[in-house]
Amino acid sequence: MDRPDKPQILNRLNRVEGQVRGIARMVEEDRYCIDVLTQLQAVKAALGRVESELLKGHMAHCIESAIVAGDAGEQRKKAAELIQLLERAR
Amino acid sequence: MDRPDKPQILNRLNRVEGQVRGIARMVEEDRYCIDVLTQLQAVKAALGRVESELLKGHMAHCIESAIVAGDAGEQRKKAAELIQLLERAR
Amino acid sequence: MDRPDKPQILNRLNRVEGQVRGIARMVEEDRYCIDVLTQLQAVKAALGRVESELLKGHMAHCIESAIVAGDAGEQRKKAAELIQLLERAR
Amino acid sequence: MDRPDKPQILNRLNRVEGQVRGIARMVEEDRYCIDVLTQLQAVKAALGRVESELLKGHMAHCIESAIVAGDAGEQRKKAAELIQLLERAR
């Protein structure tokens, strides 16, 4: 399945990886806790943007295929998955 | 549309309403801020449980009808609605 | 302890109470689940604004008094309370 | 400032970094979106645990020093920082 958004998502994940390494360096250097905590919140926000990209792709590819295929079982599975994500996101 | 879970949801909402009134009384009586803030977090958790009930019902009724009817347009709308809820839940 | 922000907080809580009653009416009238869920998210956001007001007041009154009084024990208690709120807010 | 919890925090961050790399591999291999999203939620939970460790250390070191030093200005700054974290955590 070719995903046009793959390079962008990989790029974001790569940056997140770098941010986490940067936070480790801050801890290594005994940087002020609040500055480290602020960076951790920034990483979580960046992960949220990756989630948004993935959800858009999921809608356009996986959900769309289940709808077009008229596969009721698959559609139920996909709806249940989204609801489970919602429960965990709270 | 008859919803078997309606009495339970109405009961939860009624209790939330009472909790909010109780918090107003705490503020009226100059109760300690942290105690009021703790009650506010409890109300938000209670609202989360109402959301869970509604999502279960939504899955069982609205989403199921769109699947059974084989209505692709309606299925897309429902999927998009769930994803929008997810975005706002973050 | 006279709190200048009390009327505003009570006003917000009063509106939240009305919103919750409105949501109960929506459920009563079998309104579309997603519309009800959207209103629930709006109530949670409104409760968040009440929390912000309370925290501002807590900082200006309770925390400030503990600082001015130079009461180390009370200061520790207040710091621990804020950290506990943070843990629960996640 | 010697932090007894530093090795543990660095260890957690190292694992998070590995998790993020693992997620990138999943995207690379076109793994199912929901599985990737589930892993992203796990990473955010792991970052939450790092935050908890840091807050404990912040309380034990930075806040405690400001209290012991009786430095009112520093105490105010620290309280304001915690409240700002709370606002962003919502």
XYZ file of C-alpha atoms in Angstrom:
360
model
C 0.000 0.000 0.000
C 1.732 3.213 -1.182
C 1.311 5.991 1.369
C 2.036 9.500 0.073
C 2.310 10.743 3.675
C 5.023 8.230 4.651
C 8.055 10.510 4.103
C 6.431 13.271 6.164
C 5.557 10.904 9.021
C 9.059 9.384 9.012
C 10.521 12.867 9.047
C 8.432 13.819 12.100
C 9.385 10.615 13.909
C 13.031 11.254 13.146
C 12.766 14.706 14.715
C 10.982 13.281 17.764
C 13.829 10.792 18.174
C 16.285 13.698 18.122
C 14.192 15.619 20.683
C 14.235 12.635 23.039
C 18.023 12.358 22.680
C 18.234 16.087 23.404
C 16.191 15.639 26.577
C 18.535 12.856 27.695
C 21.463 15.250 27.230
C 19.624 17.885 29.334
C 19.188 15.325 32.134
C 22.826 14.275 31.736
C 23.875 17.934 32.160
C 21.549 18.405 35.206
C 19.570 21.045 33.421
C 16.673 22.648 35.384
C 13.791 20.164 35.816
C 11.105 22.552 34.560
C 13.031 23.105 31.306
C 13.241 19.317 30.829
C 9.531 18.921 31.669
C 8.673 21.640 29.135
C 10.622 19.746 26.456
C 8.793 16.529 27.356
C 5.463 18.292 26.810
C 6.763 19.492 23.415
C 7.647 15.902 22.444
C 4.155 14.722 23.422
C 2.661 17.495 21.267
C 4.878 16.412 18.342
C 3.706 12.812 18.791
C 0.141 14.137 18.678
C 0.826 15.602 15.245
C 2.152 12.231 14.059
C -1.078 10.675 15.336
C -3.113 13.198 13.337
C -1.211 12.382 10.138
C -1.689 8.658 10.701
C -5.418 9.073 11.359
C -5.831 11.046 8.140
C -4.037 8.301 6.235
C -6.059 5.619 8.024
C -9.281 7.352 6.963
C -8.127 7.759 3.358
C -6.762 4.233 2.935
C -7.855 1.554 5.383
C -11.322 2.865 6.248
C -12.025 3.885 2.655
C -11.083 0.390 1.407
C -13.428 -1.260 3.905
C -16.237 1.081 2.800
C -15.618 0.609 -0.927
C -15.345 -3.163 -0.497
C -18.703 -3.140 1.292
C -17.177 -5.479 3.890
C -19.507 -5.114 6.908
C -17.279 -7.176 9.203
C -14.233 -5.088 8.362
C -16.209 -1.860 8.802
C -17.313 -2.920 12.291
C -13.712 -3.765 13.191
C -12.482 -0.384 12.023
C -15.187 1.527 13.897
C -14.447 -0.434 17.079
C -10.721 0.338 16.724
C -11.387 4.090 16.494
C -13.610 3.957 19.567
C -10.918 2.067 21.473
C -8.369 4.746 20.543
C -10.828 7.367 21.821
C -11.191 5.559 25.138
C -7.431 5.424 25.595
C -6.935 9.030 24.488
C -8.982 10.271 27.425
C -34.786 5.170 18.174
C -35.191 3.336 21.515
C -31.960 3.443 23.516
C -31.711 0.888 26.318
C -28.833 2.866 27.848
C -30.800 6.140 28.064
C -31.909 5.818 31.728
C -28.346 5.054 32.807
C -26.904 8.006 30.869
C -29.574 10.366 32.213
C -28.846 9.123 35.716
C -25.115 9.827 35.310
C -25.808 13.307 33.917
C -28.139 14.026 36.810
C -25.391 13.116 39.268
C -22.871 15.281 37.390
C -25.297 18.201 37.631
C -25.468 17.640 41.401
C -21.669 17.476 41.619
C -21.348 20.810 39.817
C -23.873 22.376 42.199
C -21.878 20.922 45.095
C -18.690 22.528 43.744
C -20.462 25.888 43.510
C -21.394 25.527 47.197
C -17.756 24.768 48.044
C -16.671 27.960 46.261
C -19.488 29.874 47.981
C -18.180 28.637 51.351
C -14.530 29.508 50.472
C -13.494 25.906 50.728
C -9.790 25.147 50.106
C -8.917 25.549 46.395
C -7.209 22.160 46.091
C -10.318 20.399 47.428
C -12.437 22.225 44.834
C -9.912 21.396 42.067
C -9.992 17.738 43.111
C -13.791 17.736 42.792
C -13.533 19.331 39.345
C -11.246 16.497 38.213
C -13.825 14.018 39.564
C -16.573 15.691 37.501
C -14.419 15.497 34.360
C -13.854 11.776 35.027
C -17.616 11.293 35.445
C -18.223 13.072 32.126
C -15.682 10.693 30.585
C -17.815 7.750 31.696
C -20.873 9.342 30.069
C -18.828 9.684 26.876
C -17.951 5.986 27.011
C -21.619 5.004 27.364
C -22.593 7.243 24.449
C -19.814 5.837 22.243
C -20.955 2.281 22.957
C -24.489 3.231 22.010
C -23.283 5.105 18.944
C -21.413 1.988 17.804
C -24.387 -0.291 18.446
C -27.002 1.953 16.831
C -25.842 4.686 14.470
C -22.689 3.068 13.114
C -24.335 -0.352 12.893
C -27.257 1.113 10.912
C -24.907 2.771 8.423
C -23.042 -0.527 8.007
C -26.194 -2.636 7.631
C -27.693 -0.137 5.199
C -24.515 -0.354 3.107
C -24.614 3.448 2.836
C -21.028 4.365 1.852
C -21.612 8.092 2.221
C -23.015 7.689 5.716
C -20.180 5.353 6.664
C -17.601 7.934 5.594
C -19.395 10.621 7.608
C -19.421 8.469 10.716
C -15.746 7.553 10.426
C -14.820 11.208 9.951
C -16.881 12.167 13.023
C -15.008 9.647 15.217
C -11.657 10.923 13.963
C -12.707 14.504 14.709
C -13.644 13.488 18.269
C -10.190 11.873 18.579
C -8.484 15.056 17.446
C -10.384 17.117 20.018
C -9.836 14.557 22.777
C -6.079 15.086 22.597
C -10.819 35.004 52.906
C -12.391 37.444 50.421
C -11.914 36.199 46.864
C -12.432 38.817 44.139
C -12.761 36.031 41.544
C -15.605 34.255 43.365
C -18.522 35.791 41.413
C -16.835 34.936 38.103
C -16.153 31.333 39.167
C -19.717 30.900 40.450
C -21.008 32.326 37.191
C -18.967 29.814 35.165
C -20.138 26.922 37.343
C -23.724 28.049 36.945
C -23.358 27.978 33.167
C -21.734 24.528 33.299
C -24.693 23.296 35.332
C -27.014 24.614 32.618
C -24.908 22.948 29.904
C -25.162 19.589 31.682
C -28.951 19.995 31.961
C -29.002 20.837 28.245
C -27.086 17.653 27.441
C -29.585 15.619 29.472
C -32.373 17.146 27.374
C -30.485 16.186 24.186
C -30.264 12.580 25.409
C -33.937 12.704 26.421
C -34.810 13.808 22.873
C -32.576 11.113 21.288
C -30.409 13.709 19.668
C -27.494 12.427 17.487
C -24.745 10.889 19.665
C -21.924 12.877 18.073
C -23.722 16.152 18.819
C -24.094 15.092 22.468
C -20.429 14.002 22.605
C -19.378 17.353 21.149
C -21.330 19.147 23.903
C -19.678 16.944 26.547
C -16.251 18.018 25.265
C -17.394 21.652 25.489
C -18.415 21.138 29.136
C -15.011 19.619 29.924
C -13.325 22.628 28.300
C -15.506 24.975 30.398
C -14.504 23.068 33.558
C -10.884 23.532 32.490
C -11.407 27.298 32.498
C -12.848 27.092 36.024
C -9.720 25.155 37.040
C -7.521 27.905 35.591
C -9.363 30.593 37.567
C -9.069 28.562 40.766
C -5.348 27.960 40.233
C -4.748 31.676 39.732
C -6.604 32.418 42.960
C -4.767 29.596 44.750
C -1.441 31.109 43.699
C -2.453 34.636 44.723
C -3.960 33.662 48.078
C -3.084 30.303 49.584
C 0.420 29.883 48.151
C 1.282 33.539 48.682
C 0.219 33.333 52.359
C 2.401 30.267 52.939
C 5.353 32.086 51.330
C 4.818 35.335 53.234
C 4.357 33.443 56.502
C 7.660 31.653 55.853
C 5.952 28.430 56.914
C 8.197 25.705 55.446
C 5.822 22.889 56.341
C 2.881 24.619 54.662
C 5.001 25.407 51.612
C 5.944 21.749 51.212
C 2.285 20.756 51.521
C 1.251 23.231 48.847
C 3.976 22.155 46.422
C 3.049 18.493 46.917
C -0.624 19.298 46.258
C 0.216 20.972 42.923
C 2.348 17.998 41.873
C -0.493 15.626 42.764
C -2.881 17.668 40.609
C -0.347 17.434 37.764
C -0.164 13.655 38.100
C -3.945 13.365 37.929
C -4.237 15.833 35.048
C -2.242 13.552 32.764
C 23.591 18.798 41.924
C 23.800 14.969 42.300
C 20.519 13.320 41.316
C 20.068 9.754 42.515
C 17.236 9.278 40.006
C 19.347 10.285 36.979
C 20.327 6.762 35.832
C 16.711 5.628 35.992
C 15.462 8.650 34.032
C 18.199 8.244 31.406
C 17.307 4.580 31.118
C 13.639 5.396 30.519
C 14.523 8.029 27.918
C 16.796 5.564 26.173
C 13.938 3.088 25.933
C 11.574 5.785 24.630
C 14.124 6.612 21.943
C 14.153 2.938 20.947
C 10.339 2.845 20.900
C 10.231 5.851 18.556
C 12.755 4.158 16.236
C 10.594 1.040 16.342
C 7.543 3.066 15.323
C 9.475 4.539 12.392
C 10.290 0.979 11.269
C 6.590 0.075 11.517
C 5.700 3.031 9.265
C 8.542 2.088 6.915
C 7.084 -1.429 6.649
C 3.506 -0.118 6.104
C 2.314 -1.730 9.268
C -1.429 -1.297 10.098
C -2.166 2.297 11.191
C -4.007 1.303 14.361
C -1.026 -0.768 15.533
C 1.245 2.249 14.977
C -1.227 4.553 16.767
C -1.356 2.136 19.702
C 2.446 2.254 19.942
C 2.371 6.066 19.859
C -0.003 6.067 22.830
C 2.403 3.724 24.648
C 5.294 6.152 24.021
C 3.235 9.043 25.399
C 2.470 6.975 28.509
C 6.205 6.209 28.906
C 6.994 9.932 28.634
C 4.388 10.516 31.342
C 6.345 8.230 33.655
C 9.529 10.199 32.948
C 7.602 13.361 33.854
C 6.547 11.788 37.153
C 10.157 10.912 38.029
C 11.314 14.426 37.172
C 8.548 16.018 39.262
C 9.501 13.892 42.261
C 13.104 14.959 41.887
C 12.065 18.585 41.359
C 10.114 18.478 44.628
C 12.958 16.835 46.542
C 15.715 19.088 45.216
C 14.759 22.383 43.617
C 11.569 23.131 45.558
C 13.060 21.896 48.821
C 16.116 24.158 48.376
C 13.914 27.202 47.781
C 11.921 26.362 50.917
C 14.982 25.697 53.097
C 16.664 28.867 51.819
C 13.544 30.847 52.761
C 13.831 32.613 49.401
C 10.322 34.037 48.847
C 11.054 35.168 45.293
C 12.328 31.737 44.306
C 9.371 30.061 45.970
C 6.948 32.193 43.971
C 8.801 31.340 40.754
C 8.644 27.634 41.485
C 4.937 27.689 42.317
C 4.190 29.650 39.132
C 6.194 27.113 37.083
C 4.145 24.194 38.457
C 0.890 26.009 37.694
C 2.084 26.712 34.145
C 2.868 23.008 33.677
C -0.662 22.229 34.927
C -2.194 24.627 32.410
C -0.284 22.998 29.555
C -1.027 19.473 30.772
C -4.745 20.007 30.243
